[in-house]
mmCIF file of C-alpha atoms in Angstrom:
data_model
loop_
_atom_site.group_PDB
_atom_site.id
_atom_site.type_symbol
_atom_site.label_atom_id
_atom_site.label_comp_id
_atom_site.label_asym_id
_atom_site.label_seq_id
_atom_site.Cartn_x
_atom_site.Cartn_y
_atom_site.Cartn_z
ATOM 1 C CA UNK A 1 48.617 40.959 178.805
ATOM 2 C CA UNK A 2 50.921 39.999 175.929
ATOM 3 C CA UNK A 3 49.154 39.291 172.669
ATOM 4 C CA UNK A 4 48.707 35.596 172.025
ATOM 5 C CA UNK A 5 50.295 34.016 168.967
ATOM 6 C CA UNK A 6 47.467 31.599 168.370
ATOM 7 C CA UNK A 7 43.862 30.874 169.307
ATOM 8 C CA UNK A 8 42.884 27.237 168.779
ATOM 9 C CA UNK A 9 39.166 26.582 168.344
ATOM 10 C CA UNK A 10 37.773 23.046 168.609
ATOM 11 C CA UNK A 11 34.122 22.130 168.073
ATOM 12 C CA UNK A 12 33.228 18.911 169.891
ATOM 13 C CA UNK A 13 30.268 16.579 169.689
ATOM 14 C CA UNK A 14 30.576 13.261 171.518
ATOM 15 C CA UNK A 15 34.266 12.624 170.825
ATOM 16 C CA UNK A 16 35.567 12.677 174.414
ATOM 17 C CA UNK A 17 38.512 10.283 174.128
ATOM 18 C CA UNK A 18 39.607 11.642 170.761
ATOM 19 C CA UNK A 19 39.300 15.179 172.088
ATOM 20 C CA UNK A 20 41.479 14.249 175.058
ATOM 21 C CA UNK A 21 44.212 12.925 172.742
ATOM 22 C CA UNK A 22 43.906 16.037 170.582
ATOM 23 C CA UNK A 23 44.299 18.398 173.549
ATOM 24 C CA UNK A 24 47.275 16.428 174.864
ATOM 25 C CA UNK A 25 48.972 16.706 171.474
ATOM 26 C CA UNK A 26 48.449 20.471 171.430
ATOM 27 C CA UNK A 27 49.953 21.056 174.848
ATOM 28 C CA UNK A 28 52.845 18.700 174.066
ATOM 29 C CA UNK A 29 53.769 20.255 170.701
ATOM 30 C CA UNK A 30 52.912 23.968 170.988
ATOM 31 C CA UNK A 31 55.288 24.755 173.853
ATOM 32 C CA UNK A 32 57.037 27.596 171.978
ATOM 33 C CA UNK A 33 53.807 29.424 171.221
ATOM 34 C CA UNK A 34 51.694 31.721 173.360
ATOM 35 C CA UNK A 35 48.318 30.152 172.726
ATOM 36 C CA UNK A 36 44.838 29.574 174.042
ATOM 37 C CA UNK A 37 42.431 26.721 173.421
ATOM 38 C CA UNK A 38 38.660 27.124 173.290
ATOM 39 C CA UNK A 39 36.400 24.074 173.080
ATOM 40 C CA UNK A 40 32.819 24.616 171.985
ATOM 41 C CA UNK A 41 30.739 21.618 173.010
ATOM 42 C CA UNK A 42 27.613 21.045 170.929
ATOM 43 C CA UNK A 43 25.509 19.340 173.603
ATOM 44 C CA UNK A 44 27.574 16.168 173.933
ATOM 45 C CA UNK A 45 26.180 13.418 176.146
ATOM 46 C CA UNK A 46 29.490 11.553 176.635
ATOM 47 C CA UNK A 47 30.733 13.724 179.532
ATOM 48 C CA UNK A 48 33.245 15.526 177.334
ATOM 49 C CA UNK A 49 32.639 18.716 179.258
ATOM 50 C CA UNK A 50 33.426 17.108 182.606
ATOM 51 C CA UNK A 51 36.623 15.566 181.229
ATOM 52 C CA UNK A 52 37.903 18.967 180.126
ATOM 53 C CA UNK A 53 37.051 20.626 183.437
ATOM 54 C CA UNK A 54 38.873 17.888 185.320
ATOM 55 C CA UNK A 55 41.979 17.437 183.150
ATOM 56 C CA UNK A 56 42.518 20.640 181.147
ATOM 57 C CA UNK A 57 42.213 23.698 183.351
ATOM 58 C CA UNK A 58 43.771 25.957 180.679
ATOM 59 C CA UNK A 59 41.014 25.247 178.167
ATOM 60 C CA UNK A 60 38.159 27.723 177.759
ATOM 61 C CA UNK A 61 34.771 26.043 177.602
ATOM 62 C CA UNK A 62 31.600 27.037 175.822
ATOM 63 C CA UNK A 63 28.706 24.645 176.297
ATOM 64 C CA UNK A 64 25.750 24.754 173.925
ATOM 65 C CA UNK A 65 22.381 23.298 174.820
ATOM 66 C CA UNK A 66 21.939 21.850 171.335
ATOM 67 C CA UNK A 67 24.057 20.876 168.358
ATOM 68 C CA UNK A 68 24.171 24.156 166.470
ATOM 69 C CA UNK A 69 26.540 22.881 163.795
ATOM 70 C CA UNK A 70 30.174 23.372 162.899
ATOM 71 C CA UNK A 71 30.113 26.845 161.351
ATOM 72 C CA UNK A 72 28.071 28.576 164.060
ATOM 73 C CA UNK A 73 30.048 26.949 166.881
ATOM 74 C CA UNK A 74 33.362 27.986 165.329
ATOM 75 C CA UNK A 75 32.074 31.541 165.116
ATOM 76 C CA UNK A 76 31.377 31.414 168.838
ATOM 77 C CA UNK A 77 35.015 30.475 169.291
ATOM 78 C CA UNK A 78 36.200 33.355 167.130
ATOM 79 C CA UNK A 79 34.230 35.821 169.247
ATOM 80 C CA UNK A 80 35.672 34.375 172.470
ATOM 81 C CA UNK A 81 39.279 34.325 171.218
ATOM 82 C CA UNK A 82 41.995 36.991 171.236
ATOM 83 C CA UNK A 83 44.966 35.482 169.354
ATOM 84 C CA UNK A 84 46.742 37.027 166.370
ATOM 85 C CA UNK A 85 46.192 33.807 164.419
ATOM 86 C CA UNK A 86 43.225 31.447 164.575
ATOM 87 C CA UNK A 87 43.307 27.685 164.101
ATOM 88 C CA UNK A 88 40.125 25.703 163.454
ATOM 89 C CA UNK A 89 40.887 22.145 164.531
ATOM 90 C CA UNK A 90 38.770 19.003 164.620
ATOM 91 C CA UNK A 91 38.732 17.035 167.876
ATOM 92 C CA UNK A 92 39.637 13.816 166.023
ATOM 93 C CA UNK A 93 43.139 15.039 165.226
ATOM 94 C CA UNK A 94 46.608 14.636 166.703
ATOM 95 C CA UNK A 95 49.072 17.454 166.082
ATOM 96 C CA UNK A 96 52.640 16.508 165.202
ATOM 97 C CA UNK A 97 55.745 18.251 166.619
ATOM 98 C CA UNK A 98 56.434 21.784 165.274
ATOM 99 C CA UNK A 99 53.373 21.780 163.002
ATOM 100 C CA UNK A 100 51.514 24.637 164.691
ATOM 101 C CA UNK A 101 54.652 26.741 165.067
ATOM 102 C CA UNK A 102 55.555 26.196 161.423
ATOM 103 C CA UNK A 103 52.134 27.327 160.206
ATOM 104 C CA UNK A 104 52.181 30.423 162.430
ATOM 105 C CA UNK A 105 55.654 31.294 161.136
ATOM 106 C CA UNK A 106 54.456 30.763 157.574
ATOM 107 C CA UNK A 107 51.624 33.273 157.975
ATOM 108 C CA UNK A 108 53.938 35.794 159.600
ATOM 109 C CA UNK A 109 56.620 35.421 156.925
ATOM 110 C CA UNK A 110 54.371 35.296 153.866
ATOM 111 C CA UNK A 111 51.930 38.149 153.800
ATOM 112 C CA UNK A 112 50.303 36.872 150.607
ATOM 113 C CA UNK A 113 49.023 33.722 152.363
ATOM 114 C CA UNK A 114 45.526 34.094 153.766
ATOM 115 C CA UNK A 115 44.811 30.537 154.906
ATOM 116 C CA UNK A 116 47.020 27.530 155.497
ATOM 117 C CA UNK A 117 46.639 23.870 156.367
ATOM 118 C CA UNK A 118 48.918 20.922 157.139
ATOM 119 C CA UNK A 119 49.346 17.636 155.341
ATOM 120 C CA UNK A 120 46.706 15.332 156.825
ATOM 121 C CA UNK A 121 47.508 11.660 157.352
ATOM 122 C CA UNK A 122 45.606 8.617 158.564
ATOM 123 C CA UNK A 123 46.593 6.965 161.854
ATOM 124 C CA UNK A 124 48.692 4.461 159.882
ATOM 125 C CA UNK A 125 50.647 7.285 158.235
ATOM 126 C CA UNK A 126 49.089 6.997 154.793
ATOM 127 C CA UNK A 127 48.008 10.135 152.976
ATOM 128 C CA UNK A 128 44.563 11.631 153.426
ATOM 129 C CA UNK A 129 42.618 14.263 151.495
ATOM 130 C CA UNK A 130 44.216 17.488 152.743
ATOM 131 C CA UNK A 131 42.737 19.903 150.222
ATOM 132 C CA UNK A 132 40.239 20.114 147.406
ATOM 133 C CA UNK A 133 39.151 21.912 144.290
ATOM 134 C CA UNK A 134 36.180 24.242 144.406
ATOM 135 C CA UNK A 135 32.995 22.327 143.523
ATOM 136 C CA UNK A 136 31.842 22.385 139.927
ATOM 137 C CA UNK A 137 29.125 20.477 138.120
ATOM 138 C CA UNK A 138 31.823 18.337 136.495
ATOM 139 C CA UNK A 139 33.720 17.282 139.619
ATOM 140 C CA UNK A 140 30.499 16.687 141.558
ATOM 141 C CA UNK A 141 29.287 14.494 138.682
ATOM 142 C CA UNK A 142 32.543 12.544 138.836
ATOM 143 C CA UNK A 143 32.096 12.044 142.580
ATOM 144 C CA UNK A 144 28.549 10.803 142.041
ATOM 145 C CA UNK A 145 29.388 8.366 139.240
ATOM 146 C CA UNK A 146 32.586 7.046 140.789
ATOM 147 C CA UNK A 147 31.755 6.927 144.517
ATOM 148 C CA UNK A 148 34.181 4.054 145.121
ATOM 149 C CA UNK A 149 37.100 5.563 143.245
ATOM 150 C CA UNK A 150 40.149 4.368 145.200
ATOM 151 C CA UNK A 151 42.213 7.448 144.347
ATOM 152 C CA UNK A 152 40.886 10.217 146.549
ATOM 153 C CA UNK A 153 41.175 13.794 145.434
ATOM 154 C CA UNK A 154 43.338 15.885 147.701
ATOM 155 C CA UNK A 155 46.043 13.296 148.351
ATOM 156 C CA UNK A 156 48.398 14.286 145.533
ATOM 157 C CA UNK A 157 50.708 16.844 147.122
ATOM 158 C CA UNK A 158 53.686 18.428 145.413
ATOM 159 C CA UNK A 159 56.675 18.112 147.726
ATOM 160 C CA UNK A 160 59.174 20.169 145.668
ATOM 161 C CA UNK A 161 58.488 23.289 147.733
ATOM 162 C CA UNK A 162 57.356 23.918 151.271
ATOM 163 C CA UNK A 163 54.072 25.492 150.152
ATOM 164 C CA UNK A 164 51.553 23.938 147.769
ATOM 165 C CA UNK A 165 48.843 26.340 146.569
ATOM 166 C CA UNK A 166 45.314 24.899 146.512
ATOM 167 C CA UNK A 167 41.690 26.031 146.170
ATOM 168 C CA UNK A 168 40.830 25.164 149.762
ATOM 169 C CA UNK A 169 42.346 23.231 152.651
ATOM 170 C CA UNK A 170 40.417 20.652 154.648
ATOM 171 C CA UNK A 171 38.478 22.067 157.571
ATOM 172 C CA UNK A 172 39.943 19.462 159.936
ATOM 173 C CA UNK A 173 42.867 21.848 160.434
ATOM 174 C CA UNK A 174 42.739 25.344 158.956
ATOM 175 C CA UNK A 175 44.710 28.358 160.147
ATOM 176 C CA UNK A 176 44.272 31.997 159.227
ATOM 177 C CA UNK A 177 45.004 35.464 160.563
ATOM 178 C CA UNK A 178 42.438 37.398 162.548
ATOM 179 C CA UNK A 179 42.761 40.264 160.069
ATOM 180 C CA UNK A 180 41.686 37.916 157.266
ATOM 181 C CA UNK A 181 38.444 37.123 159.080
ATOM 182 C CA UNK A 182 37.963 40.848 159.570
ATOM 183 C CA UNK A 183 38.253 41.297 155.818
ATOM 184 C CA UNK A 184 36.359 38.309 154.372
ATOM 185 C CA UNK A 185 34.044 37.444 157.274
ATOM 186 C CA UNK A 186 33.723 34.374 159.476
ATOM 187 C CA UNK A 187 32.071 31.049 158.626
ATOM 188 C CA UNK A 188 28.697 31.240 156.917
ATOM 189 C CA UNK A 189 26.236 29.848 159.473
ATOM 190 C CA UNK A 190 23.900 28.569 156.764
ATOM 191 C CA UNK A 191 26.267 25.576 156.576
ATOM 192 C CA UNK A 192 25.521 23.149 159.410
ATOM 193 C CA UNK A 193 28.525 21.063 158.346
ATOM 194 C CA UNK A 194 30.533 20.569 155.150
ATOM 195 C CA UNK A 195 31.565 23.273 152.662
ATOM 196 C CA UNK A 196 31.923 25.964 155.323
ATOM 197 C CA UNK A 197 35.719 25.825 154.912
ATOM 198 C CA UNK A 198 35.324 25.675 151.126
ATOM 199 C CA UNK A 199 33.183 28.801 151.170
ATOM 200 C CA UNK A 200 35.606 30.541 153.543
ATOM 201 C CA UNK A 201 38.622 29.761 151.337
ATOM 202 C CA UNK A 202 36.650 30.849 148.272
ATOM 203 C CA UNK A 203 36.245 34.282 149.852
ATOM 204 C CA UNK A 204 39.897 34.344 150.912
ATOM 205 C CA UNK A 205 41.067 33.673 147.358
ATOM 206 C CA UNK A 206 38.555 36.117 145.867
ATOM 207 C CA UNK A 207 40.065 38.820 148.068
ATOM 208 C CA UNK A 208 43.507 38.235 146.574
ATOM 209 C CA UNK A 209 45.049 35.923 149.178
ATOM 210 C CA UNK A 210 46.669 32.551 148.628
ATOM 211 C CA UNK A 211 45.465 29.326 150.240
ATOM 212 C CA UNK A 212 48.260 26.795 150.745
ATOM 213 C CA UNK A 213 49.279 23.499 152.288
ATOM 214 C CA UNK A 214 52.414 23.570 154.399
ATOM 215 C CA UNK A 215 54.560 20.492 153.752
ATOM 216 C CA UNK A 216 56.456 21.159 156.997
ATOM 217 C CA UNK A 217 53.294 20.585 159.056
ATOM 218 C CA UNK A 218 51.551 17.256 159.596
ATOM 219 C CA UNK A 219 48.408 16.332 161.503
ATOM 220 C CA UNK A 220 46.871 12.898 162.034
ATOM 221 C CA UNK A 221 43.145 12.925 161.305
ATOM 222 C CA UNK A 222 40.759 10.143 162.308
ATOM 223 C CA UNK A 223 38.156 11.103 159.744
ATOM 224 C CA UNK A 224 34.502 11.809 160.314
ATOM 225 C CA UNK A 225 34.165 10.741 163.934
ATOM 226 C CA UNK A 226 31.499 13.304 164.868
ATOM 227 C CA UNK A 227 29.396 13.099 161.730
ATOM 228 C CA UNK A 228 29.663 9.315 161.537
ATOM 229 C CA UNK A 229 27.152 9.310 164.387
ATOM 230 C CA UNK A 230 24.527 10.713 162.013
ATOM 231 C CA UNK A 231 24.668 7.813 159.495
ATOM 232 C CA UNK A 232 22.314 8.628 156.572
ATOM 233 C CA UNK A 233 21.904 12.201 157.768
ATOM 234 C CA UNK A 234 25.590 12.771 157.080
ATOM 235 C CA UNK A 235 25.112 12.338 153.324
ATOM 236 C CA UNK A 236 21.969 14.466 153.395
ATOM 237 C CA UNK A 237 23.847 17.250 155.197
ATOM 238 C CA UNK A 238 26.705 17.004 152.675
ATOM 239 C CA UNK A 239 24.435 17.568 149.677
ATOM 240 C CA UNK A 240 22.291 20.177 151.400
ATOM 241 C CA UNK A 241 25.458 22.149 152.089
ATOM 242 C CA UNK A 242 26.687 21.599 148.525
ATOM 243 C CA UNK A 243 23.499 23.143 147.135
ATOM 244 C CA UNK A 244 23.761 26.072 149.558
ATOM 245 C CA UNK A 245 27.343 26.613 148.404
ATOM 246 C CA UNK A 246 26.307 26.544 144.746
ATOM 247 C CA UNK A 247 23.345 28.840 145.269
ATOM 248 C CA UNK A 248 25.517 31.358 147.110
ATOM 249 C CA UNK A 249 28.555 31.302 144.827
ATOM 250 C CA UNK A 250 27.274 30.057 141.454
ATOM 251 C CA UNK A 251 23.676 31.249 141.290
ATOM 252 C CA UNK A 252 20.269 29.594 141.016
ATOM 253 C CA UNK A 253 20.542 28.367 137.406
ATOM 254 C CA UNK A 254 23.748 26.400 138.017
ATOM 255 C CA UNK A 255 22.277 25.029 141.247
ATOM 256 C CA UNK A 256 19.193 23.752 139.417
ATOM 257 C CA UNK A 257 21.405 22.262 136.692
ATOM 258 C CA UNK A 258 23.597 20.556 139.302
ATOM 259 C CA UNK A 259 20.544 18.976 140.951
ATOM 260 C CA UNK A 260 19.281 17.733 137.586
ATOM 261 C CA UNK A 261 22.669 16.230 136.738
ATOM 262 C CA UNK A 262 22.944 14.513 140.126
ATOM 263 C CA UNK A 263 19.454 13.005 139.893
ATOM 264 C CA UNK A 264 20.093 11.735 136.377
ATOM 265 C CA UNK A 265 23.533 10.332 137.191
ATOM 266 C CA UNK A 266 22.254 8.690 140.397
ATOM 267 C CA UNK A 267 19.527 6.905 138.455
ATOM 268 C CA UNK A 268 22.057 5.800 135.844
ATOM 269 C CA UNK A 269 24.336 4.405 138.555
ATOM 270 C CA UNK A 270 21.420 2.503 140.106
ATOM 271 C CA UNK A 271 20.416 1.054 136.712
ATOM 272 C CA UNK A 272 23.987 -0.115 136.064
ATOM 273 C CA UNK A 273 24.241 -1.886 139.409
ATOM 274 C CA UNK A 274 23.623 -5.377 137.916
ATOM 275 C CA UNK A 275 26.913 -5.026 136.034
ATOM 276 C CA UNK A 276 28.723 -4.438 139.331
ATOM 277 C CA UNK A 277 28.221 -8.108 140.152
ATOM 278 C CA UNK A 278 30.679 -8.912 137.359
ATOM 279 C CA UNK A 279 33.423 -7.332 139.472
ATOM 280 C CA UNK A 280 34.424 -8.841 142.817
ATOM 281 C CA UNK A 281 35.787 -5.428 143.780
ATOM 282 C CA UNK A 282 32.339 -3.790 143.746
ATOM 283 C CA UNK A 283 30.036 -6.743 144.475
ATOM 284 C CA UNK A 284 30.124 -6.286 148.249
ATOM 285 C CA UNK A 285 29.518 -2.542 147.910
ATOM 286 C CA UNK A 286 26.397 -2.688 145.731
ATOM 287 C CA UNK A 287 23.953 -2.174 148.589
ATOM 288 C CA UNK A 288 25.822 0.843 149.895
ATOM 289 C CA UNK A 289 26.056 2.406 146.431
ATOM 290 C CA UNK A 290 22.336 2.012 145.734
ATOM 291 C CA UNK A 291 21.383 3.302 149.192
ATOM 292 C CA UNK A 292 23.622 6.379 148.956
ATOM 293 C CA UNK A 293 22.412 7.276 145.425
ATOM 294 C CA UNK A 294 18.808 7.023 146.636
ATOM 295 C CA UNK A 295 19.566 9.367 149.558
ATOM 296 C CA UNK A 296 20.952 11.910 147.069
ATOM 297 C CA UNK A 297 17.814 11.741 144.924
ATOM 298 C CA UNK A 298 15.560 11.942 147.991
ATOM 299 C CA UNK A 299 17.478 14.933 149.396
ATOM 300 C CA UNK A 300 17.030 16.844 146.130
ATOM 301 C CA UNK A 301 13.356 15.951 145.692
ATOM 302 C CA UNK A 302 12.379 16.959 149.229
ATOM 303 C CA UNK A 303 13.969 20.365 148.804
ATOM 304 C CA UNK A 304 17.671 19.917 149.621
#
């Protein structure tokens, strides 16, 4: 058997129609690659599994009896895969022409790159957060105080060169080499969702590799379709994972300080809510802001 160029791993949870569009885009655009696709289904109840069996005979299937989370399911895919390169891809994505080939070529041609991602766009073609900076107390405080900031981090992308070096690329579409995983390890299964790609890229960079965006690759991402089903739990999971990331990579003192800062800033935001009524822009969002800040405080106080 010839070695495969690429193993594509997709973790699915109740996104059948989006998953179908994602798989179609892969088979339509990756024609010049020797690749395999593995879908790990986290106990979906929307008949996703049956759809794949009926319409995508080339896809490997792993069916879990419960939702074991993003990191652990991706690790199942790594174990079941054999490709030289590994792509972690969300089911709510559509791959554009040549994007997968370009990223594979980039890893082959640039031995200093350890992880790579495409430019992510919304369905209407507008830019989406494709990367991020490693979490710090300062940037997490900014996120907490300015939750409705219209300018999202991760959308400013330098186009002067093909590659744009970043701290981490969004986990919606992240490619690496199998040898990198052998060196830095797979996803940390303590993260149910969120920050698992941040932690992975942190280890990649700490081992001397670059993490980059590839301006020649583009993927449409319909954000948050799986986790949107969890509603309030989604925010709880986000901050629980943030604290796990901090504890692992920054230590207990900085984690305690971060929690203190987030509680204090959340209470300040709630107290300033009456002033939001002076602005038509924020008036309709007051309830959501108060509710989300309370969830943050509650998550910390109950042991997040």
